[in-house]
Coordinates of C-alpha atoms in Angstrom, one line a residue:
Chain A
X4 CA -104.6 161.1 140.3
X5 CA -106.3 162.7 143.3
X6 CA -107.2 159.5 145.2
X7 CA -106.1 159.6 148.8
X8 CA -105.4 156.7 151.0
X9 CA -103.3 155.6 153.9
X10 CA -101.0 153.6 151.8
X11 CA -97.3 154.5 152.3
X12 CA -96.1 154.9 148.8
X13 CA -92.5 155.6 149.7
X14 CA -90.9 154.5 152.9
X15 CA -88.5 156.5 155.1
X16 CA -85.5 155.1 153.1
X17 CA -86.9 156.4 149.9
X18 CA -87.9 152.9 148.7
X19 CA -91.2 152.5 146.8
X20 CA -93.9 149.8 147.1
X21 CA -92.3 147.6 144.5
X22 CA -88.8 148.1 145.9
X23 CA -87.7 150.6 143.4
X24 CA -85.7 153.8 144.1
X25 CA -87.2 157.2 143.1
X26 CA -85.3 157.3 139.8
X27 CA -85.6 153.6 138.9
X28 CA -87.6 152.2 135.9
X29 CA -89.5 149.0 136.0
X30 CA -87.9 146.2 134.0
X31 CA -88.4 146.6 130.3
X32 CA -88.3 144.1 127.5
X33 CA -88.6 145.0 123.8
X34 CA -88.9 142.6 120.8
X35 CA -89.2 143.6 117.2
X36 CA -90.9 141.7 114.4
X37 CA -93.2 139.4 116.3
X38 CA -96.2 139.1 113.9
X39 CA -96.4 137.6 110.5
X40 CA -99.2 139.5 108.7
X41 CA -98.3 143.0 109.8
X42 CA -95.7 145.0 107.8
X43 CA -93.9 145.7 111.1
X44 CA -94.5 144.8 114.7
X45 CA -93.1 145.0 118.2
X46 CA -93.9 143.7 121.7
X47 CA -93.1 145.6 124.8
X48 CA -93.3 144.3 128.4
X49 CA -92.8 147.3 130.7
X50 CA -93.2 146.1 134.4
X51 CA -96.6 144.5 134.3
X52 CA -97.7 146.3 131.1
X53 CA -97.9 144.2 128.0
X54 CA -98.3 146.0 124.7
X55 CA -98.3 144.7 121.2
X56 CA -97.9 147.1 118.2
X57 CA -98.5 146.4 114.5
X58 CA -98.0 148.7 111.5
X59 CA -99.6 148.5 108.1
X60 CA -98.6 150.8 105.3
X61 CA -98.0 153.1 103.7
X62 CA -101.2 152.1 102.0
X63 CA -104.2 153.9 100.4
X64 CA -106.1 155.9 103.0
X65 CA -109.9 155.2 103.3
X66 CA -112.3 156.9 103.1
X67 CA -111.0 159.2 100.5
X68 CA -111.7 162.5 102.4
X69 CA -109.1 161.6 105.0
X70 CA -106.3 161.6 102.3
X71 CA -103.9 164.4 102.2
X72 CA -102.7 165.1 98.7
X73 CA -99.3 166.4 99.9
X74 CA -98.3 163.8 102.4
X75 CA -99.2 160.6 104.2
X76 CA -101.3 160.5 107.4
X77 CA -100.4 158.5 110.5
X78 CA -103.4 156.8 112.1
X79 CA -102.6 155.3 115.4
X80 CA -105.2 153.3 117.3
X81 CA -104.7 152.5 121.0
X82 CA -107.0 149.7 122.2
X83 CA -107.2 147.8 125.5
X84 CA -108.1 144.2 125.6
X85 CA -111.3 143.4 127.6
X86 CA -109.2 141.3 130.0
X87 CA -106.3 143.7 130.4
X88 CA -107.6 145.5 133.5
X89 CA -109.1 144.7 136.9
X90 CA -112.8 144.9 136.0
X91 CA -113.6 143.8 132.4
X92 CA -113.4 146.7 130.0
X93 CA -116.2 146.8 127.4
X94 CA -114.5 146.2 124.0
X95 CA -114.2 149.1 121.6
X96 CA -113.0 152.6 121.8
X97 CA -113.9 154.9 124.7
X98 CA -113.1 158.6 125.2
X99 CA -109.8 157.8 126.9
X100 CA -108.5 155.6 124.1
X101 CA -109.7 158.0 121.4
X102 CA -107.7 160.8 123.0
X103 CA -104.6 158.6 123.5
X104 CA -104.8 157.4 119.9
X105 CA -105.0 161.0 118.7
X106 CA -101.9 162.3 120.7
X107 CA -99.9 159.2 119.7
X108 CA -100.8 159.7 116.0
X109 CA -99.6 163.2 116.2
X110 CA -96.4 162.3 118.1
X111 CA -95.5 159.6 115.5
X112 CA -96.4 161.9 112.6
X113 CA -93.8 164.3 113.9
X114 CA -91.0 161.9 113.1
X115 CA -92.4 160.2 110.0
X116 CA -91.3 161.4 106.5
X117 CA -94.9 161.7 105.5
X118 CA -94.0 163.9 102.5
X119 CA -92.8 160.7 100.7
X120 CA -96.2 159.1 100.5
X121 CA -98.9 161.5 99.4
X122 CA -102.5 160.3 99.9
X123 CA -101.3 157.2 101.9
X124 CA -102.0 156.2 105.4
X125 CA -99.6 154.6 107.9
X126 CA -101.8 152.6 110.3
X127 CA -100.4 151.8 113.7
X128 CA -102.3 149.5 116.0
X129 CA -101.4 149.2 119.7
X130 CA -103.1 146.5 121.7
X131 CA -102.8 146.7 125.5
X132 CA -102.9 143.0 126.6
X133 CA -102.3 143.8 130.2
X134 CA -102.4 147.3 131.8
X135 CA -100.6 148.4 134.9
X136 CA -100.1 152.2 134.7
X137 CA -98.0 153.8 132.0
X138 CA -99.6 152.0 129.0
X139 CA -99.5 155.0 126.7
X140 CA -95.7 155.3 127.1
X141 CA -95.2 151.6 126.6
X142 CA -97.5 151.8 123.6
X143 CA -95.7 154.6 121.8
X144 CA -92.4 153.0 122.5
X145 CA -93.7 149.8 120.9
X146 CA -95.3 151.7 118.0
X147 CA -92.1 153.4 116.9
X148 CA -90.2 150.2 117.0
X149 CA -92.9 148.6 114.9
X150 CA -92.7 151.5 112.4
X151 CA -89.0 151.1 112.0
X152 CA -89.6 147.3 111.6
X153 CA -92.0 148.1 108.8
X154 CA -89.3 150.2 107.1
X155 CA -91.2 153.5 107.4
X156 CA -88.7 156.3 106.8
X157 CA -88.5 158.2 110.1
X158 CA -86.3 161.0 111.4
X159 CA -85.8 159.1 114.6
X160 CA -87.4 156.7 117.0
X161 CA -89.9 157.9 119.5
X162 CA -89.4 156.9 123.1
X163 CA -92.0 157.2 125.9
X164 CA -91.5 157.5 129.6
X165 CA -93.4 158.9 132.5
X166 CA -92.5 160.6 135.8
X167 CA -94.7 162.0 138.5
X168 CA -95.2 162.6 142.2
X169 CA -96.3 160.3 144.8
X170 CA -95.8 160.2 148.6
X171 CA -94.6 163.9 148.3
X172 CA -91.7 162.8 146.2
X173 CA -90.9 163.2 142.5
X174 CA -90.5 159.7 141.1
X175 CA -89.8 158.0 137.7
X176 CA -92.2 155.7 136.0
X177 CA -95.3 155.4 138.3
X178 CA -96.6 152.0 139.1
X179 CA -100.3 151.2 139.6
X180 CA -100.7 152.3 143.2
X181 CA -98.5 155.4 142.7
X182 CA -100.7 156.3 139.7
X183 CA -104.0 155.7 141.6
X184 CA -103.0 157.3 144.9
X185 CA -100.2 159.7 143.8
X186 CA -100.2 163.4 143.3
X187 CA -99.2 163.9 139.7
X188 CA -98.4 162.1 136.5
X189 CA -96.3 163.4 133.6
X190 CA -96.3 161.0 130.6
X191 CA -94.1 162.2 127.8
X192 CA -92.4 161.0 124.6
X193 CA -89.2 162.2 123.2
X194 CA -87.2 161.8 120.0
X195 CA -83.7 160.9 121.5
X196 CA -81.9 161.7 118.3
X197 CA -83.1 165.3 118.2
X198 CA -84.2 165.9 121.7
X199 CA -87.7 167.0 120.5
X200 CA -90.6 166.3 122.9
X201 CA -93.4 165.0 120.8
X202 CA -95.9 164.0 123.5
X203 CA -96.4 165.7 126.8
X204 CA -99.3 165.5 129.3
X205 CA -99.6 166.3 132.9
X206 CA -102.3 165.9 135.5
X207 CA -102.3 166.4 139.2
X208 CA -100.4 169.1 141.2
X209 CA -96.8 170.0 140.9
X210 CA -94.7 173.1 141.6
X211 CA -92.6 174.3 138.7
X212 CA -89.4 172.9 140.4
X213 CA -91.1 169.5 140.8
X214 CA -92.1 169.6 137.2
X215 CA -88.6 170.3 136.1
X216 CA -87.4 167.4 138.1
X217 CA -90.0 165.0 136.8
X218 CA -89.3 166.2 133.2
X219 CA -85.6 165.6 133.7
X220 CA -86.1 162.1 135.2
X221 CA -88.4 161.0 132.4
X222 CA -86.4 162.4 129.5
X223 CA -83.1 161.0 130.9
X224 CA -84.6 157.6 131.5
X225 CA -86.1 157.6 128.0
X226 CA -82.8 158.6 126.3
X227 CA -80.4 156.6 128.4
X228 CA -82.4 153.4 129.2
X229 CA -85.4 152.9 127.0
X230 CA -84.1 154.2 123.7
X231 CA -81.0 151.8 123.7
X232 CA -83.5 148.9 124.3
X233 CA -85.5 149.9 121.2
X234 CA -82.3 150.2 119.1
X235 CA -81.1 146.8 120.4
X236 CA -84.4 145.1 119.6
X237 CA -84.2 146.3 116.0
X238 CA -80.6 145.3 115.7
X239 CA -81.3 141.9 117.2
X240 CA -83.9 141.3 114.5
X241 CA -81.9 142.6 111.6
X242 CA -78.3 142.2 112.6
X243 CA -78.7 138.8 114.3
X244 CA -76.2 139.6 117.1
X245 CA -76.3 142.0 120.0
X246 CA -72.6 141.9 120.8
X247 CA -71.6 145.0 118.9
X248 CA -74.5 146.9 120.3
X249 CA -73.8 146.1 123.9
X250 CA -70.2 147.1 123.4
X251 CA -71.4 150.4 121.9
X252 CA -73.6 151.2 124.9
X253 CA -71.0 150.5 127.5
X254 CA -68.0 152.0 125.8
X255 CA -69.2 155.1 124.0
X256 CA -72.4 155.9 125.7
X257 CA -75.6 156.4 123.7
X258 CA -75.0 159.7 122.1
X259 CA -72.0 158.9 120.0
X260 CA -72.0 155.2 119.3
X261 CA -75.3 153.3 119.5
X262 CA -76.7 154.9 116.4
X263 CA -74.3 156.8 114.3
X264 CA -76.3 156.2 111.1
X265 CA -79.0 158.6 110.1
X266 CA -82.4 157.1 110.4
X267 CA -82.8 156.8 106.6
X268 CA -79.7 154.7 106.5
X269 CA -81.1 152.5 109.3
X270 CA -84.1 151.9 107.2
X271 CA -82.0 151.2 104.1
X272 CA -79.9 148.7 106.1
X273 CA -83.0 147.0 107.3
X274 CA -84.4 146.7 103.8
X275 CA -81.1 145.3 102.6
X276 CA -81.0 142.8 105.5
X277 CA -84.5 141.8 104.9
X278 CA -84.1 141.3 101.2
X279 CA -80.9 139.3 101.9
X280 CA -82.6 137.0 104.4
X281 CA -85.5 136.5 102.0
X282 CA -83.2 135.5 99.2
X283 CA -81.6 133.0 101.5
X284 CA -85.0 131.7 102.4
X285 CA -85.9 131.2 98.8
X286 CA -82.6 129.5 98.1
X287 CA -82.8 127.2 101.1
X288 CA -86.4 126.2 101.1
X289 CA -88.3 124.2 98.7
X290 CA -90.2 126.3 96.2
X291 CA -93.3 124.6 97.4
X292 CA -93.1 126.4 100.6
X293 CA -96.2 128.6 101.0
X294 CA -94.7 131.7 102.6
X295 CA -95.5 134.8 100.5
X296 CA -92.2 136.6 100.4
X297 CA -93.5 139.8 98.9
X298 CA -96.2 140.6 101.3
X299 CA -94.6 143.8 102.5
Chain B
X30 CA -112.2 139.1 104.7
X31 CA -114.3 138.8 101.7
X32 CA -112.4 141.5 99.7
X33 CA -109.2 139.6 100.4
X34 CA -107.3 138.7 97.2
X35 CA -105.0 135.9 96.2
X36 CA -103.2 136.0 92.9
X37 CA -104.3 133.6 90.2
X38 CA -100.8 132.1 90.1
X39 CA -100.9 131.3 93.8
X40 CA -104.4 129.8 93.4
X41 CA -103.3 127.6 90.5
X42 CA -100.2 126.6 92.4
X43 CA -102.2 125.5 95.4
X44 CA -104.6 123.5 93.2
X45 CA -101.8 121.9 91.2
X46 CA -99.9 120.8 94.3
X47 CA -103.1 119.3 95.8
X48 CA -103.6 117.2 92.6
X49 CA -100.2 115.7 93.3
X50 CA -101.0 115.1 96.9
X51 CA -99.1 118.0 98.5
X52 CA -100.1 121.1 100.5
X53 CA -98.2 124.4 100.0
X54 CA -96.6 124.2 103.5
X55 CA -95.7 120.5 103.1
X56 CA -98.2 119.1 105.5
X57 CA -100.3 116.0 105.0
X58 CA -104.0 116.4 104.3
X59 CA -104.9 115.3 107.8
X60 CA -102.1 117.1 109.6
X61 CA -102.6 120.1 111.9
X62 CA -100.0 122.9 112.1
X63 CA -97.8 123.0 115.2
X64 CA -99.7 124.2 118.3
X65 CA -97.8 126.4 120.7
X66 CA -99.6 127.1 124.0
X67 CA -98.7 129.8 126.5
X68 CA -101.0 129.4 129.5
X69 CA -101.8 132.3 131.9
X70 CA -100.3 134.7 129.5
X71 CA -102.1 137.7 131.1
X72 CA -101.7 137.3 134.8
X73 CA -104.2 140.1 135.6
X74 CA -107.0 138.2 133.9
X75 CA -108.8 135.5 135.9
X76 CA -107.6 133.1 133.2
X77 CA -105.9 133.5 129.9
X78 CA -104.0 131.7 127.2
X79 CA -102.1 132.7 124.1
X80 CA -102.2 130.0 121.4
X81 CA -100.4 129.8 118.1
X82 CA -101.6 127.4 115.5
X83 CA -98.8 127.8 112.9
X84 CA -98.7 131.5 112.3
X85 CA -102.2 132.1 113.5
X86 CA -101.9 133.8 116.9
X87 CA -104.8 134.3 119.3
X88 CA -105.1 135.5 122.9
X89 CA -108.1 134.5 125.1
X90 CA -108.8 136.1 128.4
X91 CA -111.4 135.3 131.0
X92 CA -112.9 137.9 133.4
X93 CA -115.5 137.1 136.1
X94 CA -118.1 139.4 137.6
X95 CA -121.2 139.0 139.6
X96 CA -124.6 139.6 138.1
X97 CA -128.2 138.4 138.0
X98 CA -129.1 135.1 136.3
X99 CA -131.4 134.8 133.3
X100 CA -135.0 134.2 134.6
X101 CA -135.2 130.8 132.8
X102 CA -132.0 129.5 134.4
X103 CA -132.1 131.1 137.9
X104 CA -129.5 128.6 139.4
X105 CA -126.9 128.7 136.6
X106 CA -124.1 131.1 135.9
X107 CA -123.9 133.2 132.7
X108 CA -121.3 132.9 130.0
X109 CA -120.7 135.3 127.1
X110 CA -118.1 135.0 124.4
X111 CA -116.8 137.8 122.3
X112 CA -114.2 137.6 119.5
X113 CA -112.4 140.7 118.2
X114 CA -111.0 140.6 114.7
X115 CA -108.7 143.5 115.4
X116 CA -107.0 145.3 112.5
X117 CA -103.6 144.4 113.9
X118 CA -104.1 140.8 112.8
X119 CA -104.7 141.3 109.1
X120 CA -104.6 144.1 106.5
X121 CA -108.3 143.3 105.8
X122 CA -109.7 143.5 109.3
X123 CA -111.2 146.9 110.2
X124 CA -112.0 148.5 113.4
X125 CA -115.7 149.3 114.3
X126 CA -118.6 147.2 115.3
X127 CA -118.1 143.4 114.9
X128 CA -118.7 142.2 111.4
X129 CA -120.5 139.0 110.6
X130 CA -117.2 137.1 110.5
X131 CA -116.3 138.1 114.0
X132 CA -119.8 137.3 115.2
X133 CA -119.8 133.9 113.6
X134 CA -116.4 133.2 115.2
X135 CA -117.7 134.2 118.7
X136 CA -120.8 132.0 118.3
X137 CA -118.9 129.0 117.0
X138 CA -116.5 129.2 119.9
X139 CA -119.3 129.8 122.3
X140 CA -121.3 126.9 121.0
X141 CA -118.4 124.5 121.3
X142 CA -117.9 125.4 125.0
X143 CA -121.6 125.9 126.0
X144 CA -123.1 122.8 124.3
X145 CA -120.4 120.5 125.7
X146 CA -121.1 121.8 129.2
X147 CA -117.3 122.5 129.4
X148 CA -117.9 124.6 132.5
X149 CA -120.4 123.4 135.1
X150 CA -122.5 126.5 135.2
X151 CA -124.5 125.2 138.2
X152 CA -121.4 125.7 140.3
X153 CA -121.3 129.3 139.3
X154 CA -124.6 130.1 141.1
X155 CA -124.2 132.1 144.3
X156 CA -127.8 132.7 145.3
X157 CA -130.4 131.1 143.0
X158 CA -132.5 133.7 141.2
X159 CA -130.4 136.6 142.6
X160 CA -126.6 136.3 142.2
X161 CA -124.5 134.3 139.8
X162 CA -121.1 134.5 138.3
X163 CA -120.9 136.0 134.8
X164 CA -118.0 134.6 132.9
X165 CA -116.7 136.7 130.0
X166 CA -114.6 134.9 127.4
X167 CA -112.8 137.5 125.3
X168 CA -110.8 136.4 122.3
X169 CA -108.3 138.8 120.7
X170 CA -106.9 137.8 117.3
X171 CA -103.3 139.0 117.0
X172 CA -102.1 137.4 113.8
X173 CA -104.4 135.9 111.2
X174 CA -103.0 133.0 109.1
X175 CA -106.2 131.0 108.7
X176 CA -108.4 128.7 110.8
X177 CA -109.4 131.0 113.6
X178 CA -112.2 128.7 114.6
X179 CA -109.8 126.0 115.9
X180 CA -107.2 128.4 117.3
X181 CA -109.8 130.5 119.1
X182 CA -111.7 127.5 120.5
X183 CA -108.5 126.0 121.8
X184 CA -107.2 129.2 123.3
X185 CA -110.6 129.7 125.0
X186 CA -110.5 126.2 126.4
X187 CA -106.9 126.6 127.6
X188 CA -107.8 129.9 129.3
X189 CA -110.8 128.3 131.0
X190 CA -108.7 125.4 132.3
X191 CA -106.4 127.9 134.2
X192 CA -109.2 130.2 135.4
X193 CA -109.6 131.0 139.1
X194 CA -113.0 132.3 140.3
X195 CA -112.1 135.4 142.3
X196 CA -114.6 134.8 145.1
X197 CA -112.4 136.4 147.8
X198 CA -112.3 139.7 145.9
X199 CA -116.1 139.9 145.9
X200 CA -116.4 138.7 149.5
X201 CA -118.0 135.4 148.4
X202 CA -115.7 133.0 150.2
X203 CA -112.5 131.5 149.0
X204 CA -111.1 131.6 145.5
X205 CA -111.6 128.3 143.6
X206 CA -110.6 126.8 140.3
X207 CA -113.3 127.1 137.6
X208 CA -115.0 123.7 137.3
X209 CA -114.0 122.6 133.8
X210 CA -115.6 119.3 133.1
X211 CA -115.1 118.6 129.4
X212 CA -112.6 119.2 126.7
X213 CA -114.3 120.1 123.4
X214 CA -111.8 120.3 120.5
X215 CA -112.8 121.9 117.3
X216 CA -111.5 120.6 114.0
X217 CA -111.9 122.7 110.8
X218 CA -111.7 121.3 107.3
X219 CA -111.9 122.9 103.9
X220 CA -112.6 121.5 100.5
X221 CA -110.6 122.6 97.6
X222 CA -111.7 120.9 94.4
X223 CA -112.4 117.4 95.6
X224 CA -109.6 117.4 98.2
X225 CA -110.3 117.8 101.9
X226 CA -107.8 119.4 104.2
X227 CA -107.6 119.7 108.0
X228 CA -106.6 123.0 109.5
X229 CA -106.4 125.3 106.5
X230 CA -103.9 128.1 106.5
X231 CA -104.8 131.5 105.2
X232 CA -104.1 130.8 101.6
X233 CA -105.9 127.5 101.5
X234 CA -108.9 129.2 103.1
X235 CA -108.9 131.8 100.4
X236 CA -109.1 129.1 97.7
X237 CA -111.5 126.8 99.5
X238 CA -115.1 126.3 98.3
X239 CA -116.5 124.8 101.4
X240 CA -115.7 124.6 105.1
X241 CA -116.8 122.5 108.0
X242 CA -116.0 122.7 111.7
X243 CA -116.6 119.7 113.9
X244 CA -116.2 119.7 117.7
X245 CA -115.6 116.4 119.6
X246 CA -115.3 116.0 123.4
X247 CA -113.0 113.8 125.4
X248 CA -115.5 110.9 125.1
X249 CA -115.5 111.0 121.4
X250 CA -119.0 112.5 121.3
X251 CA -120.0 115.2 118.9
X252 CA -120.7 118.6 120.5
X253 CA -121.0 121.2 117.8
X254 CA -120.7 121.7 114.0
X255 CA -120.6 124.7 111.7
X256 CA -120.6 124.6 107.9
X257 CA -119.4 127.7 106.1
X258 CA -118.6 129.2 102.6
X259 CA -120.6 128.6 99.4
X260 CA -119.8 125.0 98.4
X261 CA -121.1 121.7 99.6
X262 CA -120.0 118.4 100.9
X263 CA -121.2 114.9 100.1
X264 CA -122.5 112.8 102.9
X265 CA -119.4 110.5 102.5
X266 CA -117.2 113.5 102.8
X267 CA -118.9 114.5 106.0
X268 CA -118.5 111.0 107.4
X269 CA -114.8 111.1 106.5
X270 CA -114.3 114.4 108.2
X271 CA -116.1 113.2 111.3
X272 CA -113.7 110.3 111.5
X273 CA -110.6 112.4 111.1
X274 CA -111.9 115.0 113.5
X275 CA -112.6 112.4 116.2
X276 CA -109.1 110.9 115.8
X277 CA -107.1 114.1 115.6
X278 CA -109.0 115.9 118.3
X279 CA -107.9 113.1 120.7
X280 CA -104.3 113.8 119.7
X281 CA -104.7 117.5 120.4
X282 CA -106.2 116.7 123.8
X283 CA -103.4 114.4 124.7
X284 CA -100.8 116.9 123.6
X285 CA -102.2 120.0 125.4
X286 CA -104.3 118.9 128.4

């Protein structure tokens, strides 16, 4: 925020630099289960952002003093690849990524049934392969899909989205120029199932009315657009077909038909599916095949 | 990596199969896993490539910057290679400063590219003694199923092949393609018992008692080698691996470049 320039971020017709309208998201693609070694994984392409998330756990927390004897801890790590940004970023954590890791850990912990796994850790790794404004929202969106893919019991998925202000107008999902030369940015994450806001940041300058508008834009986009994509990605991996899902979205809307099951049932289903597909694999393939089925 | 475990049953299984001439994933002893190359995977980088060697998945990215040359090579660009074994890729990789495994990987990839003069570093000089291009090769390991040396070297090479020197951005004339002159291909072998296997997967690597990486260029000339893990090879075995590496690296070259 705060940079000023002569760039016209929004033209007189209300169209933004990349051709979007004020309340339009960039194109988003979500894929679940993209890595072999990880217990769960997801890949999110959000405009020009590319984020990969992997989950390990629940597993023993090290060193011992970080363990909580009553519940599991969620340790999320947000990291940017050296080549993900304009000028090469020095590898390793900086103050920004430590902060983002902390708030994402807390947001994910809010939905995780940590009480089921005392002393354990659920490790979530988010790698930004290419950055183009809005990486933390893309990262947390990928992370919660990866957690569901890993079969971590959760009260709901977490969905990230940002809104802000640029060119004196409140807009959804800021792009790179809008982020650099705009007036405000409000990244947030919501649990669409419950409506809880689990991550919220703001920087820049907004009136209260503008904030209300930004908040509304971001939460509505998260719930109505991004969340169905997360659900669809998971169903595509575990159900093998997206027909039913698409029908659900267009006919009944999100609230009553996309995900009627409780989250624990979703996880149970996933596990059943996973086990079934493994049994098939074992039955179909030569026993000499080297895939370790029980790695999870 | 060192505290990684493999069950005794699995270990026995691998050994027994090898005795009867089979590998656990059904490949021949001199057969590489399938290579899947996604060039220019990260458009914002000056060059990049994601490469899957079986289930091993690596992403290499190239960034270019302007800096001062080393005093002993005033008219030559500078290259640095860095490999990250990020915890995403394996339950046994940890975050923190690079461990010896990551440093060895960086150096083996670096050596293959540097010693074969893959990139004509003379063409990366802007003003002798003052300004040259610094070329950063960063390798991100996304999924680890063995043989990072070959996967990372290939990804780095593929990324270099598609790299554009961003001269216009720095006001140094027009952008131009990075001058890639050679194609060094690394071939890694392990020895399990008295059997020698090309391109070990994760489990084979766990059982192995010796490892050798051999890099050949497009002329069939030797460019780099690296021996690893405790055990040894006989000189006949080294000769055999040289032969296989020379032949199969040519196949990889024809397939990818």
